[in-house]
Coordinates of C-alpha atoms in Angstrom, one line a residue:
Chain A
X1 CA 77.4 20.2 -31.1
X2 CA 77.6 24.1 -31.2
X3 CA 80.3 26.0 -29.5
X4 CA 78.0 29.0 -28.8
X5 CA 75.9 28.2 -25.5
X6 CA 72.2 28.6 -26.1
X7 CA 70.9 30.7 -23.5
X8 CA 67.5 31.6 -22.5
X9 CA 66.7 35.1 -21.5
X10 CA 64.6 36.4 -18.6
X11 CA 62.2 37.7 -21.3
X12 CA 61.8 34.2 -22.5
X13 CA 61.2 32.5 -19.2
X14 CA 58.5 35.1 -18.3
X15 CA 57.0 34.8 -21.6
X16 CA 56.6 31.0 -21.2
X17 CA 55.1 31.7 -17.6
X18 CA 52.5 34.2 -18.9
X19 CA 51.4 31.7 -21.7
X20 CA 50.7 29.2 -18.8
X21 CA 49.1 31.8 -16.4
X22 CA 46.6 32.6 -19.2
X23 CA 46.2 29.3 -21.2
X24 CA 46.9 26.5 -18.6
X25 CA 43.1 25.2 -18.8
X26 CA 42.4 26.6 -22.3
X27 CA 42.1 23.2 -23.8
X28 CA 41.3 21.2 -20.7
X29 CA 40.1 17.8 -21.9
X30 CA 39.5 14.1 -20.8
X31 CA 42.2 12.7 -23.0
X32 CA 45.4 14.5 -21.8
X33 CA 44.0 17.3 -19.5
X34 CA 46.7 20.1 -19.5
X35 CA 48.9 18.4 -22.3
X36 CA 48.5 21.1 -25.0
X37 CA 48.8 23.9 -22.4
X38 CA 52.2 22.6 -21.5
X39 CA 53.5 22.3 -25.0
X40 CA 51.9 25.8 -25.7
X41 CA 53.9 27.5 -22.7
X42 CA 57.3 25.6 -23.9
X43 CA 56.6 27.1 -27.3
X44 CA 59.0 30.1 -26.7
X45 CA 61.7 28.0 -25.1
X46 CA 61.6 25.5 -27.9
X47 CA 61.8 28.2 -30.6
X48 CA 65.0 29.8 -28.7
X49 CA 66.8 26.3 -28.1
X50 CA 66.3 24.2 -31.0
X51 CA 67.0 24.8 -34.7
X52 CA 66.3 21.6 -36.8
X53 CA 62.8 20.3 -37.7
X54 CA 63.7 17.1 -36.2
X55 CA 64.7 18.6 -32.8
X56 CA 61.5 20.9 -32.7
X57 CA 59.1 18.1 -33.5
X58 CA 60.8 15.8 -30.8
X59 CA 60.7 18.5 -28.2
X60 CA 57.0 19.5 -29.0
X61 CA 56.0 15.7 -28.8
X62 CA 57.9 15.5 -25.4
X63 CA 55.6 18.1 -24.1
X64 CA 52.3 16.9 -25.5
X65 CA 52.2 13.8 -23.2
X66 CA 49.5 13.6 -20.4
X67 CA 50.0 16.3 -17.9
X68 CA 47.9 17.6 -14.8
X69 CA 48.9 19.5 -11.7
X70 CA 47.7 22.4 -9.8
X71 CA 48.4 25.3 -11.9
X72 CA 50.0 27.5 -9.3
X73 CA 52.2 25.5 -7.1
X74 CA 52.7 23.1 -10.0
X75 CA 54.4 25.9 -11.8
X76 CA 57.7 24.9 -10.4
X77 CA 57.6 21.8 -12.6
X78 CA 57.4 24.0 -15.7
X79 CA 60.6 25.9 -14.3
X80 CA 62.4 23.1 -13.8
X81 CA 61.7 21.6 -17.1
X82 CA 62.8 24.8 -18.9
X83 CA 66.0 24.6 -17.0
X84 CA 66.6 20.9 -18.1
X85 CA 65.6 21.6 -21.8
X86 CA 68.2 24.4 -21.6
X87 CA 71.0 22.2 -20.5
X88 CA 70.0 19.5 -22.8
X89 CA 70.1 22.2 -26.0
X90 CA 73.7 22.7 -25.0
X91 CA 74.7 19.0 -25.0
X92 CA 73.9 17.6 -21.2
X93 CA 73.1 13.9 -21.5
X94 CA 69.3 14.6 -20.8
X95 CA 67.0 12.0 -22.2
X96 CA 63.5 12.3 -23.0
X97 CA 62.7 9.9 -20.1
X98 CA 64.6 12.2 -17.5
X99 CA 62.2 15.1 -18.5
X100 CA 59.2 13.1 -18.5
X101 CA 60.0 11.4 -15.2
X102 CA 60.6 14.8 -13.6
X103 CA 57.2 16.1 -15.1
X104 CA 55.0 12.9 -14.0
X105 CA 57.0 12.4 -10.8
X106 CA 56.4 15.9 -9.5
X107 CA 52.8 16.8 -10.8
X108 CA 51.2 14.5 -8.6
X109 CA 52.6 15.6 -5.1
X110 CA 52.5 19.3 -6.3
X111 CA 48.8 18.8 -7.2
X112 CA 48.1 17.6 -3.5
X113 CA 50.1 20.3 -1.9
X114 CA 48.6 23.3 -4.3
X115 CA 45.0 21.8 -4.2
X116 CA 45.2 21.5 -0.4
X117 CA 46.5 24.9 0.2
X118 CA 44.8 26.7 -2.5
X119 CA 41.4 25.2 -2.9
X120 CA 41.3 23.6 0.5
X121 CA 42.2 26.6 2.6
X122 CA 43.3 29.8 0.7
X123 CA 40.0 30.1 -1.6
X124 CA 37.6 29.1 1.2
X125 CA 39.0 31.5 3.8
X126 CA 39.1 34.5 1.2
X127 CA 35.6 33.3 0.1
X128 CA 34.3 33.3 3.7
X129 CA 35.6 36.8 4.3
X130 CA 33.8 37.8 1.0
X131 CA 30.8 36.2 1.8
X132 CA 30.5 37.6 5.1
X133 CA 30.6 41.0 3.4
X134 CA 28.7 40.1 0.6
X135 CA 25.6 38.8 2.4
X136 CA 25.2 42.3 3.9
X137 CA 25.2 43.9 0.4
X138 CA 28.6 45.1 0.7
X139 CA 30.1 45.2 -2.9
X140 CA 33.8 45.3 -1.4
X141 CA 33.1 41.6 -0.6
X142 CA 33.4 40.4 -4.2
X143 CA 35.8 43.1 -5.4
X144 CA 38.4 42.3 -2.4
X145 CA 38.1 38.6 -3.0
X146 CA 39.0 39.0 -6.7
X147 CA 41.9 41.4 -6.3
X148 CA 43.3 39.5 -3.4
X149 CA 43.0 36.1 -4.8
X150 CA 44.5 37.3 -8.1
X151 CA 47.4 38.9 -6.6
X152 CA 48.1 35.7 -4.4
X153 CA 47.8 33.1 -7.4
X154 CA 49.9 35.3 -9.8
X155 CA 52.5 35.7 -7.2
X156 CA 52.7 32.1 -6.3
X157 CA 52.7 31.0 -9.9
X158 CA 55.4 33.5 -10.7
X159 CA 57.9 32.7 -7.8
X160 CA 57.2 29.2 -8.3
X161 CA 58.3 29.2 -11.9
X162 CA 61.3 31.2 -11.2
X163 CA 62.3 29.2 -8.2
X164 CA 62.0 26.0 -10.2
X165 CA 64.1 27.3 -13.1
X166 CA 66.8 28.7 -10.6
X167 CA 66.9 25.7 -8.3
X168 CA 66.4 22.9 -10.6
X169 CA 65.2 19.2 -9.6
X170 CA 67.3 18.5 -6.8
X171 CA 66.2 21.4 -4.7
X172 CA 62.7 21.0 -5.4
X173 CA 62.9 17.4 -4.2
X174 CA 64.6 18.5 -1.1
X175 CA 61.9 21.1 -0.6
X176 CA 59.1 18.4 -0.8
X177 CA 60.7 16.3 1.8
X178 CA 61.6 19.3 3.8
X179 CA 59.2 20.6 6.8
X180 CA 58.3 24.0 5.4
X181 CA 55.5 22.6 3.1
X182 CA 54.3 20.5 6.0
X183 CA 54.1 23.5 8.0
X184 CA 52.2 25.5 5.5
X185 CA 49.6 22.6 5.1
X186 CA 49.3 22.2 8.8
X187 CA 48.9 25.9 9.4
X188 CA 46.2 26.2 6.6
X189 CA 44.3 23.2 7.7
X190 CA 44.0 25.0 11.2
X191 CA 43.0 28.3 10.0
X192 CA 40.7 26.7 7.4
X193 CA 39.1 24.5 9.9
X194 CA 38.5 27.4 12.2
X195 CA 37.0 29.6 9.5
X196 CA 35.0 26.9 8.2
X197 CA 33.5 26.2 11.6
X198 CA 32.4 29.6 12.1
X199 CA 30.8 29.4 8.5
X200 CA 28.7 26.4 9.6
X201 CA 27.5 28.5 12.6
X202 CA 26.7 31.4 10.6
X203 CA 25.3 30.0 7.4
X204 CA 23.8 26.7 7.6
X205 CA 20.1 27.5 8.9
X206 CA 17.7 24.8 10.2
X207 CA 15.1 25.1 12.7
X208 CA 11.8 23.5 13.6
X209 CA 8.5 25.2 14.5
X210 CA 7.4 21.9 16.4
X211 CA 5.8 22.2 20.0
X212 CA 5.1 19.6 22.6
X213 CA 2.2 20.1 24.9
X214 CA 2.8 18.7 28.3
X215 CA -0.4 19.6 30.7
X216 CA -0.8 23.1 30.1
X217 CA 2.6 24.3 29.2
X218 CA 3.6 24.2 25.4
X219 CA 7.3 23.5 24.9
X220 CA 8.9 25.1 21.8
X221 CA 11.2 22.3 20.8
X222 CA 13.7 25.0 19.1
X223 CA 13.6 27.7 21.8
X224 CA 13.1 25.9 24.8
X225 CA 15.1 22.5 24.3
X226 CA 17.7 22.6 21.2
X227 CA 18.7 26.3 21.7
X228 CA 19.4 25.5 25.5
X229 CA 21.4 22.5 24.6
X230 CA 23.6 24.5 22.1
X231 CA 22.5 27.3 19.6
X232 CA 22.6 25.8 16.1
X233 CA 22.5 22.3 17.1
X234 CA 20.6 21.1 14.0
X235 CA 22.9 22.8 11.5
X236 CA 26.0 21.2 13.3
X237 CA 24.5 17.9 13.1
X238 CA 23.4 18.3 9.6
X239 CA 27.0 19.4 8.5
X240 CA 28.5 16.3 10.2
X241 CA 26.0 14.2 8.8
X242 CA 26.8 15.4 5.2
X243 CA 30.6 15.3 6.0
X244 CA 30.1 11.4 7.1
X245 CA 28.2 10.7 4.1
X246 CA 31.0 12.1 1.9
X247 CA 33.4 10.1 3.9
X248 CA 31.3 6.9 3.3
X249 CA 31.8 7.5 -0.4
X250 CA 28.6 9.2 -1.5
X251 CA 29.0 11.7 -4.4
X252 CA 28.4 15.3 -3.7
X253 CA 25.5 15.3 -6.5
X254 CA 23.4 12.2 -4.6
X255 CA 23.9 14.2 -1.5
X256 CA 22.6 17.3 -2.9
X257 CA 19.4 15.5 -3.9
X258 CA 19.1 13.9 -0.6
X259 CA 19.3 17.3 1.0
X260 CA 16.8 18.7 -1.3
X261 CA 14.3 16.0 -0.6
X262 CA 14.9 16.1 3.1
X263 CA 14.2 19.8 2.9
X264 CA 11.3 19.7 0.9
X265 CA 9.6 16.7 2.8
X266 CA 10.4 18.3 6.0
X267 CA 8.7 21.7 5.1
X268 CA 5.8 20.1 3.8
X269 CA 4.9 18.0 6.7
X270 CA 5.9 21.2 8.8
X271 CA 8.7 19.9 10.7
X272 CA 10.8 22.6 9.5
Chain B
X1 CA 15.7 42.1 -19.1
X2 CA 17.0 44.1 -21.8
X3 CA 18.6 42.4 -24.8
X4 CA 21.9 44.0 -24.2
X5 CA 21.8 42.8 -20.5
X6 CA 21.1 39.3 -21.9
X7 CA 24.1 39.3 -24.0
X8 CA 26.4 40.9 -21.5
X9 CA 25.6 38.3 -19.0
X10 CA 25.8 35.3 -21.7
X11 CA 29.3 37.0 -22.6
X12 CA 30.2 37.1 -19.0
X13 CA 29.4 33.5 -18.6
X14 CA 31.8 32.5 -21.5
X15 CA 34.5 34.7 -20.4
X16 CA 34.5 33.4 -16.7
X17 CA 35.2 29.9 -18.3
X18 CA 38.1 31.4 -20.9
X19 CA 41.7 32.1 -20.4
X20 CA 41.4 35.8 -21.2
X21 CA 41.1 37.2 -17.6
X22 CA 44.8 36.3 -16.7
X23 CA 43.7 32.7 -16.2
X24 CA 41.6 34.0 -13.4
X25 CA 38.3 32.5 -14.7
X26 CA 37.8 29.5 -12.5
X27 CA 39.5 31.0 -9.6
X28 CA 37.8 34.4 -9.3
X29 CA 34.8 35.1 -12.2
X30 CA 33.2 31.8 -11.8
X31 CA 32.7 32.2 -8.1
X32 CA 29.1 32.9 -7.5
X33 CA 30.1 35.6 -5.0
X34 CA 31.9 37.7 -8.0
X35 CA 29.3 36.3 -10.6
X36 CA 26.5 37.8 -8.3
X37 CA 28.1 41.2 -8.1
X38 CA 28.7 41.3 -12.0
X39 CA 25.2 40.2 -12.8
X40 CA 23.8 42.7 -10.4
X41 CA 26.1 45.3 -12.0
X42 CA 24.7 44.6 -15.5
X43 CA 21.1 44.5 -14.3
X44 CA 21.6 47.8 -12.4
X45 CA 21.4 46.4 -8.8
X46 CA 24.8 45.4 -7.7
X47 CA 23.7 45.2 -4.0
X48 CA 21.2 42.8 -4.5
X49 CA 23.6 40.8 -6.9
X50 CA 25.9 40.7 -4.2
X51 CA 23.6 39.4 -1.7
X52 CA 22.5 36.6 -3.7
X53 CA 25.7 35.6 -5.2
X54 CA 27.3 35.7 -2.0
X55 CA 24.4 33.4 -0.4
X56 CA 24.7 31.0 -3.4
X57 CA 28.5 30.8 -3.1
X58 CA 28.0 28.9 0.4
X59 CA 27.2 25.8 -1.6
X60 CA 30.2 26.0 -3.7
X61 CA 32.6 26.8 -0.7
X62 CA 34.1 23.4 -1.1
X63 CA 34.2 23.5 -4.9
X64 CA 37.3 21.6 -5.9
X65 CA 38.0 20.3 -9.2
X66 CA 40.9 17.6 -8.9
X67 CA 41.8 15.7 -12.1
X68 CA 38.9 17.4 -14.1
X69 CA 36.0 16.3 -12.2
X70 CA 33.2 19.0 -11.7
X71 CA 30.5 18.9 -8.9
X72 CA 28.2 21.4 -10.5
X73 CA 28.7 24.6 -12.9
X74 CA 29.1 27.4 -10.3
X75 CA 29.3 30.1 -12.9
X76 CA 25.8 29.1 -14.6
X77 CA 24.3 29.2 -11.1
X78 CA 26.2 32.6 -10.3
X79 CA 25.4 34.4 -13.6
X80 CA 22.0 32.9 -14.8
X81 CA 20.9 32.2 -11.2
X82 CA 21.3 35.7 -10.0
X83 CA 19.8 37.4 -13.1
X84 CA 16.8 35.2 -12.9
X85 CA 16.5 35.9 -9.0
X86 CA 16.8 39.7 -9.5
X87 CA 14.3 39.8 -12.5
X88 CA 11.9 37.5 -10.7
X89 CA 12.2 39.2 -7.1
X90 CA 13.3 36.2 -5.4
X91 CA 15.0 36.4 -2.0
X92 CA 18.7 35.3 -1.5
X93 CA 17.9 32.2 -0.1
X94 CA 15.2 30.9 -2.4
X95 CA 17.7 31.8 -5.1
X96 CA 20.1 29.4 -3.7
X97 CA 17.6 26.7 -4.2
X98 CA 17.4 27.9 -8.0
X99 CA 21.0 27.7 -8.3
X100 CA 21.4 24.1 -7.5
X101 CA 19.4 22.6 -10.5
X102 CA 21.1 25.4 -12.7
X103 CA 24.6 24.2 -11.5
X104 CA 23.8 20.6 -12.2
X105 CA 22.3 21.4 -15.6
X106 CA 25.8 23.3 -16.1
X107 CA 27.9 19.9 -15.8
X108 CA 26.4 18.8 -19.1
X109 CA 28.3 21.7 -20.6
X110 CA 31.5 20.9 -18.8
X111 CA 31.2 17.0 -19.9
X112 CA 30.6 18.1 -23.5
X113 CA 33.5 20.5 -23.6
X114 CA 35.8 18.0 -21.8
X115 CA 35.3 15.5 -24.4
X116 CA 35.1 17.5 -27.6
X117 CA 38.5 19.1 -26.6
X118 CA 40.2 15.8 -26.7
X119 CA 40.0 16.0 -30.5
X120 CA 42.0 19.0 -30.7
X121 CA 45.0 17.3 -28.7
X122 CA 45.3 15.3 -31.9
X123 CA 45.2 18.2 -34.2
X124 CA 48.3 19.6 -31.9
X125 CA 49.8 16.2 -32.3
X126 CA 49.9 16.7 -36.3
X127 CA 51.5 20.2 -35.9
X128 CA 54.1 18.6 -33.6
X129 CA 54.9 16.0 -36.2
X130 CA 55.8 18.8 -38.6
X131 CA 57.7 20.8 -36.2
X132 CA 55.4 23.6 -36.2
X133 CA 55.7 25.6 -32.9
X134 CA 53.1 28.1 -33.8
X135 CA 50.6 25.5 -34.9
X136 CA 50.8 23.4 -31.5
X137 CA 50.4 26.7 -29.5
X138 CA 47.3 27.7 -31.4
X139 CA 45.8 24.3 -30.8
X140 CA 45.9 25.0 -27.1
X141 CA 43.1 27.7 -27.2
X142 CA 41.8 28.6 -30.7
X143 CA 39.4 25.5 -31.4
X144 CA 38.7 25.0 -27.9
X145 CA 37.7 28.6 -27.2
X146 CA 35.4 28.8 -30.3
X147 CA 33.8 25.7 -29.3
X148 CA 33.1 27.1 -25.7
X149 CA 31.9 30.4 -27.0
X150 CA 29.5 28.4 -29.3
X151 CA 28.1 26.3 -26.6
X152 CA 27.8 28.8 -23.9
X153 CA 26.8 32.2 -25.4
X154 CA 23.7 31.3 -27.3
X155 CA 22.5 28.8 -24.7
X156 CA 22.4 31.7 -21.8
X157 CA 21.3 34.3 -24.1
X158 CA 17.9 32.2 -24.4
X159 CA 17.9 31.3 -21.0
X160 CA 18.2 35.1 -19.9
X161 CA 15.5 36.1 -22.4
X162 CA 12.8 33.5 -21.4
X163 CA 13.9 32.4 -18.1
X164 CA 12.5 35.0 -16.1
X165 CA 9.0 34.5 -17.2
X166 CA 9.0 30.9 -16.7
X167 CA 10.6 31.2 -13.1
X168 CA 7.9 33.7 -12.3
X169 CA 5.0 31.7 -13.8
X170 CA 6.1 28.5 -12.2
X171 CA 6.4 30.3 -8.7
X172 CA 3.1 31.8 -8.9
X173 CA 1.4 28.5 -9.7
X174 CA 3.1 26.7 -7.1
X175 CA 2.5 29.4 -4.1
X176 CA 3.8 30.2 -0.7
X177 CA 4.4 26.5 0.5
X178 CA 6.9 25.9 -2.2
X179 CA 8.4 29.3 -1.4
X180 CA 9.0 28.1 2.2
X181 CA 10.4 24.7 1.0
X182 CA 13.0 26.4 -1.3
X183 CA 14.0 28.8 1.8
X184 CA 14.4 25.6 3.9
X185 CA 16.4 23.9 1.2
X186 CA 18.5 27.1 0.7
X187 CA 19.3 26.8 4.3
X188 CA 20.6 23.5 4.6
X189 CA 22.5 23.3 1.3
X190 CA 25.5 25.3 2.6
X191 CA 26.3 22.2 4.6
X192 CA 27.2 20.4 1.4
X193 CA 29.6 23.0 0.7
X194 CA 31.1 23.2 3.8
X195 CA 31.4 19.5 4.2
X196 CA 33.1 19.1 1.1
X197 CA 35.7 21.8 2.2
X198 CA 36.1 19.8 5.4
X199 CA 36.7 16.5 3.3
X200 CA 40.0 18.3 1.9
X201 CA 41.3 19.7 5.4
X202 CA 39.4 18.0 8.5
X203 CA 41.8 15.5 9.8
X204 CA 43.6 14.4 12.8
X205 CA 44.7 17.2 14.9
X206 CA 42.8 20.0 13.1
X207 CA 39.2 18.6 14.1
X208 CA 39.0 20.5 17.4
X209 CA 39.5 23.9 15.4
X210 CA 36.2 23.2 13.4
X211 CA 34.2 22.9 16.7
X212 CA 36.0 25.9 17.9
X213 CA 35.1 28.0 15.0
X214 CA 31.6 26.9 15.2
X215 CA 31.3 27.8 19.0
X216 CA 33.0 31.2 18.3
X217 CA 30.3 32.1 15.9
X218 CA 27.3 30.7 17.6
X219 CA 28.2 31.7 21.2
X220 CA 30.1 34.7 20.9
X221 CA 28.6 35.8 17.3
X222 CA 32.1 36.7 16.0
X223 CA 32.1 37.8 12.3
X224 CA 34.3 35.8 10.0
X225 CA 37.1 38.3 10.1
X226 CA 37.3 38.2 13.8
X227 CA 37.2 34.3 13.4
X228 CA 40.0 34.2 11.1
X229 CA 42.3 36.5 13.2
X230 CA 41.9 33.9 16.0
X231 CA 42.5 31.2 13.5
X232 CA 45.6 32.7 12.0
X233 CA 47.0 32.9 15.7
X234 CA 46.1 29.3 16.5
X235 CA 47.6 28.2 13.3
X236 CA 50.9 29.7 14.1
X237 CA 50.9 28.4 17.7
X238 CA 49.6 24.8 16.3
X239 CA 52.9 24.7 14.1
X240 CA 55.5 25.8 17.1
X241 CA 53.9 23.3 19.3
X242 CA 53.5 20.3 17.1
X243 CA 57.1 20.9 15.7
X244 CA 58.8 20.0 19.0
X245 CA 57.2 16.7 19.1
X246 CA 59.0 15.6 16.1
X247 CA 62.2 16.5 17.2
X248 CA 63.1 18.6 14.3
X249 CA 65.9 21.4 14.4
X250 CA 65.4 24.7 13.5
X251 CA 65.4 25.0 9.7
X252 CA 64.3 27.1 7.0

């Protein structure tokens, strides 16, 4: 046991965070997903905390186990892990199992939260805005999307990382139980659904050129019937149909093939 | 397409899947919205590139990778699809239909890369055994990135150089009916992108908001910025009103 406490500097922690920011998916693979990325970002920490070959080897192996989470919100796990490694290196009785169980215990819930907020709401909303500029040929659409999303994601990763390190395991578990996360997910869901609804109205297009002749009057199905019931009725119906197929467990690729056949056949027999 | 343009697009296809752009490849550079703009810049027509990319992005709106599954390679659709569409003079909606098979083709690249990269984990294991920190750290990106570069750049270079003539030839051969079919398909495919996204967020009390957003756009013709402002206000109110029901104290 050493008398001098082994302390990580802020520089070590930021360096570790940057390694994750850049390389979290550099070696993404089926066997252990983000395992090597986790080990890589722990590199500076391990180098600082452990001296003997045995300790270093054990620490590296500890972080080469299966790991997969949402890289931005999940960063809180890395913060906690670094804090635990630091305590362990200073003699606290923290076992391999303790570190492992924190990592595996938190990676699932945080992937769920992170994917819902980032991939389910934040990105589609920013994309919807960018696309609505982009389809008009406005290059600020893609540029704004790129800048805003980058700032958001790097900001989330940085603050999660630092919070995790500072607060430790207990605080994070409290945060997960508490209402803030639930509120954010609910709010993201409401905003996301509203924007996606508008997107369905704007960008899914399906019209029919069919006409029905009753006596002398020609009734255009699209203009005289469907648009009177509700504009965009066919696109809405189609979107809900696809949603239902997904819910029933059809794979996106299968549905894509269905849609292509549906569109091709429909256009050849002239109903679209 | 000039050789340097083909090389630039091929390189961007690799870069968008690499860690180098602050880890923002998947989040930003792979999105067809951004890829279309970049391909447009390379081909000297950023506006057309942006329009095509933005339209293509509709089907990848709900693009979610969870646990390493990949429903289509949106970067291949974005970079190659836009390049082919610009050089063959396709309009955005027809280009969207072209993007789909490209995206599916790209999943082959994904599976290859995800499988082979598993080997490098074992190389990292060996360095860990020796207590070699630097070795482990290098194993996270050196071999996998070399592999990715070798798979992606030559493939796309060839596709960029020989693709445009091929696409043009096929379209000329098939004629106007096929173009109409491509437009119809291009019009309905966004339904999949939207539905995929809904699968993640449409549940319980958020369902009415989807229909509200739809109604705001088809009846009032509001643009997306306006709709998202209403959406943000509703999101705030929604939390306020649902909170009381759970009898929670004021926290945070």
